[in-house]
Short mmCIF file of C-alpha atoms and ligand atoms in Angstrom, two decimals:
data_model
loop_
_atom_site.label_atom_id
_atom_site.label_comp_id
_atom_site.label_asym_id
_atom_site.label_seq_id
_atom_site.Cartn_x
_atom_site.Cartn_y
_atom_site.Cartn_z
CA MET A 41 -35.78 -4.70 43.45
CA ASP A 42 -35.89 -6.80 40.46
CA THR A 43 -33.61 -8.98 38.72
CA VAL A 44 -32.70 -8.72 35.17
CA LYS A 45 -30.92 -11.83 33.72
CA VAL A 46 -27.59 -11.75 31.49
CA GLY A 47 -24.96 -14.00 29.47
CA LEU A 48 -21.94 -13.66 29.27
CA VAL A 49 -19.61 -15.36 26.68
CA GLY A 50 -16.03 -15.24 26.41
CA PHE A 51 -14.31 -16.87 30.00
CA GLY A 52 -11.22 -15.15 29.15
CA THR A 53 -8.90 -12.15 30.71
CA ILE A 54 -12.28 -9.72 29.84
CA GLY A 55 -14.93 -12.45 30.60
CA THR A 56 -13.19 -13.09 33.96
CA GLY A 57 -12.98 -9.18 34.86
CA VAL A 58 -16.62 -8.11 33.65
CA CYS A 59 -17.07 -11.75 35.72
CA LYS A 60 -15.45 -9.99 39.61
CA ILE A 61 -16.99 -6.41 39.20
CA LEU A 62 -21.09 -8.22 38.42
CA LEU A 63 -20.14 -10.96 41.69
CA GLU A 64 -18.17 -9.20 44.06
CA ALA A 65 -19.71 -5.29 42.77
CA GLY A 66 -23.57 -6.64 42.91
CA ASP A 67 -25.10 -3.63 44.64
CA ARG A 68 -23.07 -0.81 43.17
CA VAL A 69 -23.91 -2.24 39.94
CA ALA A 70 -28.00 -2.81 41.24
CA ARG A 71 -27.29 0.55 42.67
CA ARG A 72 -26.20 2.49 39.34
CA ALA A 73 -28.55 -0.40 36.50
CA GLY A 74 -32.10 -0.13 38.82
CA ARG A 75 -32.72 -4.01 38.62
CA ARG A 76 -29.87 -6.33 40.06
CA VAL A 77 -28.37 -7.72 37.46
CA GLN A 78 -27.64 -11.37 38.06
CA LEU A 79 -24.47 -13.65 35.36
CA ALA A 80 -26.60 -16.95 34.35
CA LYS A 81 -24.91 -17.97 32.68
CA VAL A 82 -20.77 -18.09 30.82
CA VAL A 83 -20.28 -19.70 27.94
CA ASP A 84 -16.44 -21.09 27.62
CA THR A 85 -14.86 -24.26 25.49
CA ASP A 86 -12.90 -24.19 27.93
CA LEU A 87 -14.07 -26.03 31.27
CA VAL A 88 -11.77 -26.40 32.98
CA ARG A 89 -8.06 -23.40 33.03
CA PRO A 90 -7.97 -21.76 36.02
CA ARG A 91 -9.73 -18.31 36.91
CA ASP A 92 -8.90 -16.18 39.51
CA ILE A 93 -13.04 -16.67 40.27
CA THR A 94 -15.13 -19.02 41.06
CA LEU A 95 -18.40 -18.69 39.71
CA PRO A 96 -21.64 -19.31 41.61
CA GLU A 97 -22.54 -23.50 40.92
CA GLY A 98 -24.58 -24.92 37.41
CA VAL A 99 -23.21 -20.76 35.82
CA LEU A 100 -20.60 -21.96 33.05
CA THR A 101 -20.76 -23.79 30.07
CA SER A 102 -19.75 -25.14 26.65
CA ASP A 103 -23.54 -24.63 25.30
CA LEU A 104 -24.36 -21.18 23.90
CA SER A 105 -27.53 -22.12 23.65
CA GLN A 106 -28.48 -21.80 27.83
CA ILE A 107 -28.16 -17.82 26.85
CA THR A 108 -29.79 -18.01 23.60
CA ARG A 109 -32.67 -20.42 24.87
CA ASP A 110 -32.97 -18.57 27.88
CA GLU A 111 -36.30 -15.40 27.26
CA GLU A 112 -35.17 -14.11 30.60
CA ILE A 113 -31.68 -13.63 29.76
CA LYS A 114 -32.18 -9.86 28.07
CA VAL A 115 -28.02 -9.08 27.50
CA ALA A 116 -25.26 -10.72 26.50
CA ILE A 117 -21.90 -9.58 26.88
CA GLU A 118 -19.77 -10.91 23.20
CA LEU A 119 -15.53 -11.05 24.66
CA ILE A 120 -14.47 -14.10 22.12
CA GLY A 121 -13.19 -11.44 20.88
CA GLY A 122 -11.57 -12.25 16.42
CA LEU A 123 -14.18 -12.37 12.97
CA GLU A 124 -15.23 -16.08 13.59
CA PRO A 125 -17.65 -17.35 14.79
CA ALA A 126 -18.10 -13.65 17.16
CA ARG A 127 -20.24 -13.32 14.06
CA THR A 128 -22.33 -15.02 14.37
CA ILE A 129 -22.63 -15.45 17.86
CA VAL A 130 -23.85 -12.13 17.93
CA LEU A 131 -26.51 -12.39 15.48
CA GLN A 132 -27.14 -15.64 17.23
CA LEU A 133 -27.68 -13.59 20.15
CA LEU A 134 -30.02 -10.10 18.40
CA GLU A 135 -32.38 -13.27 16.20
CA SER A 136 -32.92 -14.78 19.32
CA GLY A 137 -33.77 -11.77 21.27
CA LYS A 138 -30.65 -10.22 23.46
CA ASP A 139 -29.31 -6.76 23.02
CA VAL A 140 -25.61 -7.21 23.01
CA VAL A 141 -22.25 -5.51 24.82
CA THR A 142 -19.73 -6.28 22.78
CA ALA A 143 -15.39 -5.15 22.85
CA ASN A 144 -14.54 -6.71 19.64
CA LYS A 145 -13.09 -3.60 17.82
CA ALA A 146 -11.48 -6.26 14.79
CA LEU A 147 -15.76 -7.98 14.84
CA LEU A 148 -17.09 -3.79 14.06
CA ALA A 149 -14.85 -2.61 12.54
CA GLU A 150 -14.75 -5.07 9.26
CA HIS A 151 -18.87 -5.94 10.23
CA GLY A 152 -20.12 -3.68 12.12
CA PRO A 153 -23.00 -2.24 9.77
CA GLU A 154 -24.01 -6.24 8.92
CA LEU A 155 -24.23 -6.25 12.58
CA PHE A 156 -25.81 -3.31 12.83
CA ASN A 157 -28.33 -3.02 10.38
CA ARG A 158 -29.31 -7.16 11.96
CA ALA A 159 -29.67 -5.37 15.09
CA ARG A 160 -31.40 -2.59 14.00
CA LYS A 161 -34.22 -4.55 12.43
CA LEU A 162 -34.81 -7.08 15.72
CA GLY A 163 -35.23 -3.98 17.26
CA ARG A 164 -32.21 -4.88 19.19
CA SER A 165 -28.70 -3.06 20.16
CA ILE A 166 -25.47 -3.30 20.33
CA ALA A 167 -23.85 -1.08 23.21
CA PHE A 168 -19.59 -1.28 22.64
CA GLU A 169 -17.80 1.35 24.36
CA ALA A 170 -14.75 -1.62 25.53
CA SER A 171 -13.94 -1.53 22.14
CA VAL A 172 -12.06 1.22 21.54
CA GLY A 173 -9.54 3.10 24.24
CA GLY A 174 -10.89 0.25 27.06
CA GLY A 175 -11.20 1.88 30.29
CA ILE A 176 -11.57 5.14 28.23
CA PRO A 177 -15.40 6.28 27.86
CA ILE A 178 -14.02 7.83 24.03
CA ILE A 179 -17.12 6.39 22.43
CA ALA A 180 -19.81 7.74 25.00
CA ALA A 181 -17.68 11.16 24.25
CA ILE A 182 -17.78 11.40 20.77
CA GLY A 183 -21.19 10.11 20.20
CA GLN A 184 -23.07 11.70 23.57
CA CYS A 185 -20.85 13.82 25.45
CA LEU A 186 -19.11 15.92 22.42
CA SER A 187 -22.90 15.79 19.62
CA ALA A 188 -23.07 19.44 19.33
CA ASN A 189 -19.50 19.59 18.28
CA GLN A 190 -19.28 19.87 14.36
CA ILE A 191 -15.66 17.15 15.30
CA ARG A 192 -12.30 18.95 13.01
CA SER A 193 -9.74 15.65 14.86
CA ILE A 194 -8.65 12.85 16.92
CA HIS A 195 -5.27 11.94 17.88
CA GLY A 196 -5.12 8.95 19.39
CA ILE A 197 -3.04 6.47 21.23
CA LEU A 198 -5.50 3.95 20.38
CA ASN A 199 -2.54 0.78 21.09
CA GLY A 200 -1.42 -0.09 24.20
CA THR A 201 1.16 -3.06 23.57
CA SER A 202 3.06 -0.85 20.71
CA ASN A 203 2.77 1.95 23.11
CA TYR A 204 4.66 0.04 26.37
CA ILE A 205 7.34 -1.26 23.53
CA LEU A 206 8.38 2.45 23.13
CA THR A 207 8.17 3.91 26.38
CA GLN A 208 10.21 0.36 27.42
CA MET A 209 12.83 1.00 24.19
CA GLU A 210 12.83 4.26 25.53
CA ASP A 211 13.22 3.53 29.45
CA GLN A 212 15.11 0.79 29.71
CA ALA A 213 16.88 1.09 26.19
CA SER A 214 15.45 -2.83 25.31
CA SER A 215 15.04 -4.17 22.13
CA TYR A 216 11.53 -4.68 20.48
CA GLU A 217 11.69 -8.19 21.27
CA THR A 218 12.03 -8.42 24.35
CA ALA A 219 9.68 -4.61 24.92
CA LEU A 220 7.41 -7.08 23.07
CA ALA A 221 7.86 -10.27 24.80
CA ASN A 222 7.00 -8.07 27.62
CA ALA A 223 3.52 -6.51 26.41
CA GLN A 224 2.30 -10.37 26.18
CA LYS A 225 3.00 -11.02 29.53
CA LEU A 226 1.16 -8.41 30.61
CA GLY A 227 -1.90 -9.48 28.95
CA TYR A 228 -1.86 -6.31 26.29
CA ALA A 229 -1.58 -8.06 23.71
CA GLU A 230 -4.26 -9.15 21.11
CA ALA A 231 -3.37 -13.62 20.29
CA ASN A 232 -1.65 -12.34 17.10
CA PRO A 233 0.30 -9.64 18.59
CA THR A 234 1.06 -9.03 14.05
CA MET A 235 -1.87 -6.73 14.46
CA ASP A 236 -0.54 -4.53 17.81
CA VAL A 237 2.15 -3.66 16.41
CA ASP A 238 1.83 -2.87 12.64
CA GLY A 239 -0.71 -0.61 13.63
CA SER A 240 -3.28 -3.02 12.06
CA ASP A 241 -5.11 -2.95 15.84
CA ALA A 242 -5.14 1.17 15.86
CA ALA A 243 -6.17 1.10 12.10
CA GLN A 244 -9.19 -0.31 13.19
CA LYS A 245 -10.31 1.23 16.15
CA LEU A 246 -9.57 4.62 14.24
CA ALA A 247 -12.42 3.17 11.60
CA ILE A 248 -14.93 3.19 14.67
CA LEU A 249 -14.22 6.67 15.19
CA ALA A 250 -14.22 8.48 12.76
CA HIS A 251 -17.57 6.85 11.04
CA LEU A 252 -18.66 7.71 14.11
CA ALA A 253 -16.85 11.22 14.63
CA PHE A 254 -17.74 12.41 10.72
CA GLY A 255 -19.73 9.39 9.33
CA ALA A 256 -17.41 8.13 7.41
CA ARG A 257 -17.44 4.79 5.97
CA VAL A 258 -13.64 3.43 5.11
CA HIS A 259 -12.91 -0.07 5.95
CA TRP A 260 -10.01 -0.65 8.21
CA LYS A 261 -7.34 -2.54 5.21
CA ASN A 262 -7.86 0.56 3.32
CA ILE A 263 -6.69 3.50 5.46
CA ALA A 264 -3.40 4.18 5.21
CA ARG A 265 -1.00 1.87 8.10
CA VAL A 266 2.65 1.67 9.38
CA GLY A 267 3.49 0.40 12.12
CA ILE A 268 6.50 -0.02 15.13
CA THR A 269 8.21 -2.54 13.67
CA SER A 270 10.20 -0.03 11.74
CA VAL A 271 11.26 1.79 14.50
CA ASP A 272 15.13 1.53 16.03
CA LEU A 273 16.35 2.72 19.29
CA ALA A 274 18.63 4.79 16.64
CA ASP A 275 15.01 7.51 16.28
CA ILE A 276 14.22 7.04 19.53
CA ARG A 277 17.59 8.69 20.70
CA TYR A 278 17.12 11.45 17.48
CA ALA A 279 14.19 12.60 18.68
CA ARG A 280 14.96 12.58 22.04
CA GLU A 281 17.98 14.43 20.49
CA LEU A 282 15.67 16.82 18.33
CA GLY A 283 13.50 17.25 21.87
CA TYR A 284 10.20 14.07 20.87
CA ARG A 285 9.31 11.17 21.43
CA ILE A 286 7.92 8.41 19.04
CA LYS A 287 4.02 8.01 19.30
CA LEU A 288 1.92 5.53 17.16
CA LEU A 289 -0.58 7.83 16.45
CA ALA A 290 -3.97 7.64 14.59
CA VAL A 291 -5.10 10.25 12.85
CA ALA A 292 -8.39 11.83 11.98
CA GLU A 293 -8.48 14.94 10.48
CA LEU A 294 -10.75 17.25 8.63
CA VAL A 295 -9.79 19.83 6.28
CA PRO A 296 -11.20 21.85 3.38
CA GLU A 297 -10.44 18.12 0.85
CA GLY A 298 -11.96 15.08 3.08
CA LEU A 299 -10.95 13.33 6.28
CA GLU A 300 -7.13 13.11 6.11
CA LEU A 301 -6.86 9.62 7.99
CA HIS A 302 -3.50 7.35 8.60
CA VAL A 303 -1.81 5.52 11.30
CA SER A 304 1.33 6.52 11.51
CA PRO A 305 4.57 5.62 13.77
CA THR A 306 4.70 10.49 14.66
CA LEU A 307 7.57 12.69 16.22
CA VAL A 308 5.60 14.10 19.16
CA ARG A 309 7.20 17.17 20.96
CA HIS A 310 7.86 16.49 24.19
CA GLY A 311 6.17 17.81 27.50
CA THR A 312 2.70 17.40 24.95
CA PRO A 313 0.21 15.86 26.45
CA LEU A 314 0.79 12.98 23.67
CA ALA A 315 4.28 12.77 24.75
CA GLU A 316 3.53 12.57 28.12
CA VAL A 317 1.64 8.50 27.40
CA ARG A 318 3.44 5.70 28.45
CA GLU A 319 3.32 1.85 29.14
CA ASN A 320 0.45 0.91 27.99
CA TYR A 321 -1.87 3.50 28.44
CA ASN A 322 -3.61 4.95 25.91
CA ALA A 323 -4.82 8.68 24.73
CA ILE A 324 -7.60 10.83 22.87
CA ARG A 325 -7.33 14.72 21.76
CA VAL A 326 -11.04 14.95 20.11
CA VAL A 327 -11.15 18.87 18.75
CA GLY A 328 -14.62 19.72 18.51
CA ASP A 329 -15.71 23.11 16.79
CA ALA A 330 -17.29 24.22 19.90
CA VAL A 331 -15.24 23.28 22.92
CA GLY A 332 -11.83 22.93 21.49
CA GLY A 333 -9.46 20.05 22.79
CA VAL A 334 -10.55 17.98 25.15
CA PHE A 335 -7.79 15.83 26.01
CA PHE A 336 -8.91 11.46 27.35
CA HIS A 337 -6.14 9.29 29.09
CA GLY A 338 -6.16 5.47 30.67
CA GLN A 339 -5.82 1.97 29.53
CA GLY A 340 -6.78 1.35 26.70
CA ALA A 341 -5.61 -3.01 26.96
CA GLY A 342 -6.17 -5.13 30.60
CA GLN A 343 -8.70 -6.99 32.44
CA MET A 344 -9.92 -4.05 34.71
CA PRO A 345 -10.04 -0.97 31.98
CA THR A 346 -12.24 -2.95 30.10
CA ALA A 347 -14.49 -4.67 32.18
CA SER A 348 -15.65 -1.32 33.50
CA ALA A 349 -16.29 -0.56 30.59
CA VAL A 350 -18.19 -3.48 29.37
CA VAL A 351 -19.91 -3.53 33.23
CA ALA A 352 -20.57 -0.06 32.43
CA ASP A 353 -22.16 -1.33 28.23
CA VAL A 354 -24.37 -3.58 30.73
CA ILE A 355 -25.54 -0.71 33.34
CA ASP A 356 -26.71 1.65 30.01
CA THR A 357 -28.66 -1.52 27.72
CA VAL A 358 -29.74 -2.19 31.81
CA LEU A 359 -31.99 1.05 32.10
CA GLY A 360 -32.39 1.53 28.32
CA ARG A 361 -29.61 4.04 27.99
CA ALA A 362 -28.30 1.99 25.25
CA ALA A 363 -31.17 1.20 23.36
CA ILE A 364 -31.72 5.28 22.59
CA THR A 365 -28.24 5.97 21.64
CA PHE A 366 -28.63 3.22 19.35
CA ARG A 367 -31.71 4.55 17.74
CA THR A 368 -29.90 7.67 17.49
CA LEU A 369 -26.71 7.24 16.27
CA GLU A 370 -27.95 5.61 13.69
CA LEU A 371 -23.82 4.04 12.44
CA TRP A 372 -23.73 2.26 9.57
CA SER A 373 -27.19 3.07 8.32
CA ASP A 374 -28.52 4.33 5.14
CA HIS A 375 -30.14 7.48 6.57
CA ARG A 376 -27.38 8.76 8.15
CA GLU A 377 -26.05 12.30 6.82
CA ALA A 378 -23.78 12.37 3.49
CA PRO A 379 -20.14 10.69 4.53
CA VAL A 380 -17.33 12.80 4.44
CA SER A 381 -15.10 11.53 1.95
CA ALA A 382 -11.43 9.76 2.50
CA ARG A 383 -8.55 12.28 1.29
CA ASP A 384 -5.94 10.59 -1.01
CA TRP A 385 -2.90 9.85 1.34
CA ALA A 386 -0.39 10.85 -0.81
CA LYS A 387 -2.14 13.66 -0.66
CA VAL A 388 -1.61 14.17 2.96
CA ALA A 389 1.14 16.77 3.89
CA GLY A 390 3.06 17.09 7.20
CA ARG A 391 6.71 17.35 8.11
CA TYR A 392 8.87 14.34 7.97
CA TYR A 393 12.18 13.38 9.91
CA LEU A 394 14.39 10.83 8.07
CA ARG A 395 17.62 8.66 9.34
CA LEU A 396 19.18 7.79 5.82
CA MET A 397 22.39 5.29 6.40
CA VAL A 398 24.65 7.11 3.61
CA ALA A 399 28.66 6.83 2.84
CA ASP A 400 30.90 10.02 4.51
CA ARG A 401 31.95 11.61 1.28
CA PRO A 402 32.07 14.72 0.02
CA GLY A 403 28.90 15.36 -2.00
CA VAL A 404 26.70 13.25 -0.70
CA LEU A 405 24.29 15.70 1.95
CA ALA A 406 24.16 17.71 -1.09
CA GLU A 407 22.89 15.00 -3.28
CA ILE A 408 20.25 14.06 -0.87
CA ALA A 409 18.97 17.81 -1.07
CA GLY A 410 18.95 18.31 -4.56
CA ILE A 411 16.57 15.00 -4.67
CA LEU A 412 14.75 16.52 -1.76
CA GLY A 413 14.32 19.66 -4.17
CA LYS A 414 13.51 18.68 -7.01
CA HIS A 415 10.46 17.76 -4.85
CA GLU A 416 9.23 20.51 -3.25
CA ILE A 417 10.75 19.08 -0.04
CA SER A 418 12.20 21.64 2.48
CA ILE A 419 15.05 20.52 5.30
CA ALA A 420 15.08 21.76 8.09
CA SER A 421 17.75 20.29 9.85
CA VAL A 422 19.95 17.99 9.13
CA ILE A 423 21.94 16.05 11.98
CA GLN A 424 25.22 14.03 11.77
CA HIS A 425 27.06 13.49 14.48
CA GLU A 426 31.22 13.30 14.59
CA THR A 427 31.55 11.34 16.65
CA GLU A 428 28.97 8.55 15.16
CA GLU A 429 30.14 4.23 15.21
CA GLU A 430 30.37 4.19 11.17
CA THR A 431 29.43 0.61 9.95
CA GLU A 432 30.24 -0.51 7.01
CA GLY A 433 31.65 2.35 5.95
CA MET A 434 28.12 4.51 6.81
CA VAL A 435 27.66 6.75 9.07
CA PRO A 436 23.38 8.32 10.26
CA LEU A 437 22.08 11.34 9.00
CA VAL A 438 18.85 12.61 10.00
CA ILE A 439 16.96 15.16 8.45
CA MET A 440 13.91 16.72 9.87
CA THR A 441 12.17 18.49 6.61
CA HIS A 442 9.18 21.67 6.54
CA HIS A 443 5.80 20.74 4.91
CA ALA A 444 5.74 17.89 2.37
CA THR A 445 2.87 15.13 0.59
CA GLU A 446 2.96 11.94 2.12
CA GLY A 447 3.08 11.18 -1.87
CA ALA A 448 5.91 14.06 -2.78
CA MET A 449 8.21 12.01 0.18
CA SER A 450 8.01 8.46 -1.36
CA LYS A 451 9.06 9.53 -4.30
CA ALA A 452 12.07 11.40 -3.15
CA ILE A 453 13.03 8.74 -0.47
CA ALA A 454 12.76 6.63 -3.35
CA ALA A 455 15.46 8.29 -5.39
CA ILE A 456 17.35 8.45 -2.41
CA ASP A 457 17.75 4.61 -1.99
CA LYS A 458 19.05 4.12 -5.54
CA LEU A 459 21.45 6.24 -4.41
CA PRO A 460 25.50 3.74 -4.27
CA VAL A 461 26.01 6.94 -1.32
CA VAL A 462 22.68 5.56 0.51
CA ARG A 463 22.05 2.01 2.24
CA PRO A 464 18.22 1.00 1.78
CA LYS A 465 15.65 1.16 3.72
CA SER A 466 15.75 5.08 4.76
CA VAL A 467 13.49 6.04 7.85
CA ARG A 468 10.77 8.23 6.92
CA LEU A 469 8.42 9.69 10.78
CA ARG A 470 6.49 11.52 10.19
CA VAL A 471 6.14 15.38 12.85
CA ARG A 472 3.52 16.15 14.93
CA GLU A 473 3.55 20.34 14.74
N1 HSE B 670 -4.06 -5.25 21.65
C1 HSE B 670 -5.29 -4.09 21.64
C2 HSE B 670 -3.69 -2.50 22.33
C3 HSE B 670 -6.00 -4.72 22.76
O1 HSE B 670 -2.97 -3.15 23.27
O2 HSE B 670 -4.30 -1.52 23.27
C4 HSE B 670 -6.99 -3.18 23.50
O3 HSE B 670 -7.73 -3.39 22.48
#
């Protein structure tokens, strides 16, 4: 059997997982790839930190040129994460004739057009299954398996850290801070967890999926996003009482006016598949015009699930399948069909959950209802518990609304928060039907 050499840049958590599969399941990988896949070089700046795998003698180096100068290395895996030096290194790998496999969603969301165009010019490929949903094969599903469909919508739980935190808050009544610290200990969170909890990580993944599924060319920073930092234990309790769980949902939905894109903490009805996604798991529900709804569920973060997707990409690249997919998908290419345009966030409609801290006095509910009514927002239900403890004379009031636009809702909330009988800042979350 022939041998093909691969190089890996980034010997961190995922890199170690990739080495484990390539070294410990070499026969299986060889059968699937049709050739032995030899891990020829692993490049990292840290040559001493102990990892839970021992590399063969002479494989670990801090010198990238041991990959770029070795013509026998055909495939290079980038697992450094972040933008720089990852961008420069991926460009160097492409220039030196390597096909690239990457798990780096931040890099693709930021520099996808540059990197893909460069790879096309050089006749090379970039495979990126691990960049979204970790071990869930969502890139292959949307890019290949569902290619007969016009995708109608994508609803994803795309950040494992946020989902883990929300689950811990719900199941253990953990504080947000404790749950975040545990997520970091378990290795789910990014180096800077702000990107996880403020919706940025999910927005980067959504930007990639929206490009793949709809040709949308929306920079992730232009995707409206709200993180989970505003979610309180009280919201989790009220959501449960109303028959919902709170999930950080990334949504891309095709409507006649364009593509609606946003990342928002959302009340999802208890018992529906998305509501049952627990811990660090990710899930993506995709609706296509022919297939209807399909649901993907699995670990979206962590060492071995992510390594599973990376090694699958290595096998596809060795087989030559990644090159065909890369060529035909024409991602971020000017030759691609005209992209759909993203809809103004203010016009995106949905139902809302509001939690206000209000004075428990006559006329307060009428004042709030008046403002909502003035903005054409209709109330579906109201909860105020007689037994609720007062804080500084204020009690929580929870309102579920019928459909309203984001623009109307944000104006109404701004007006409500100015009322002397309301203590800002009110919480507003979206509700999925
Ligand atoms: N920090 C990410 C998450 C890991 O929590 O989902 C994978 O991108």
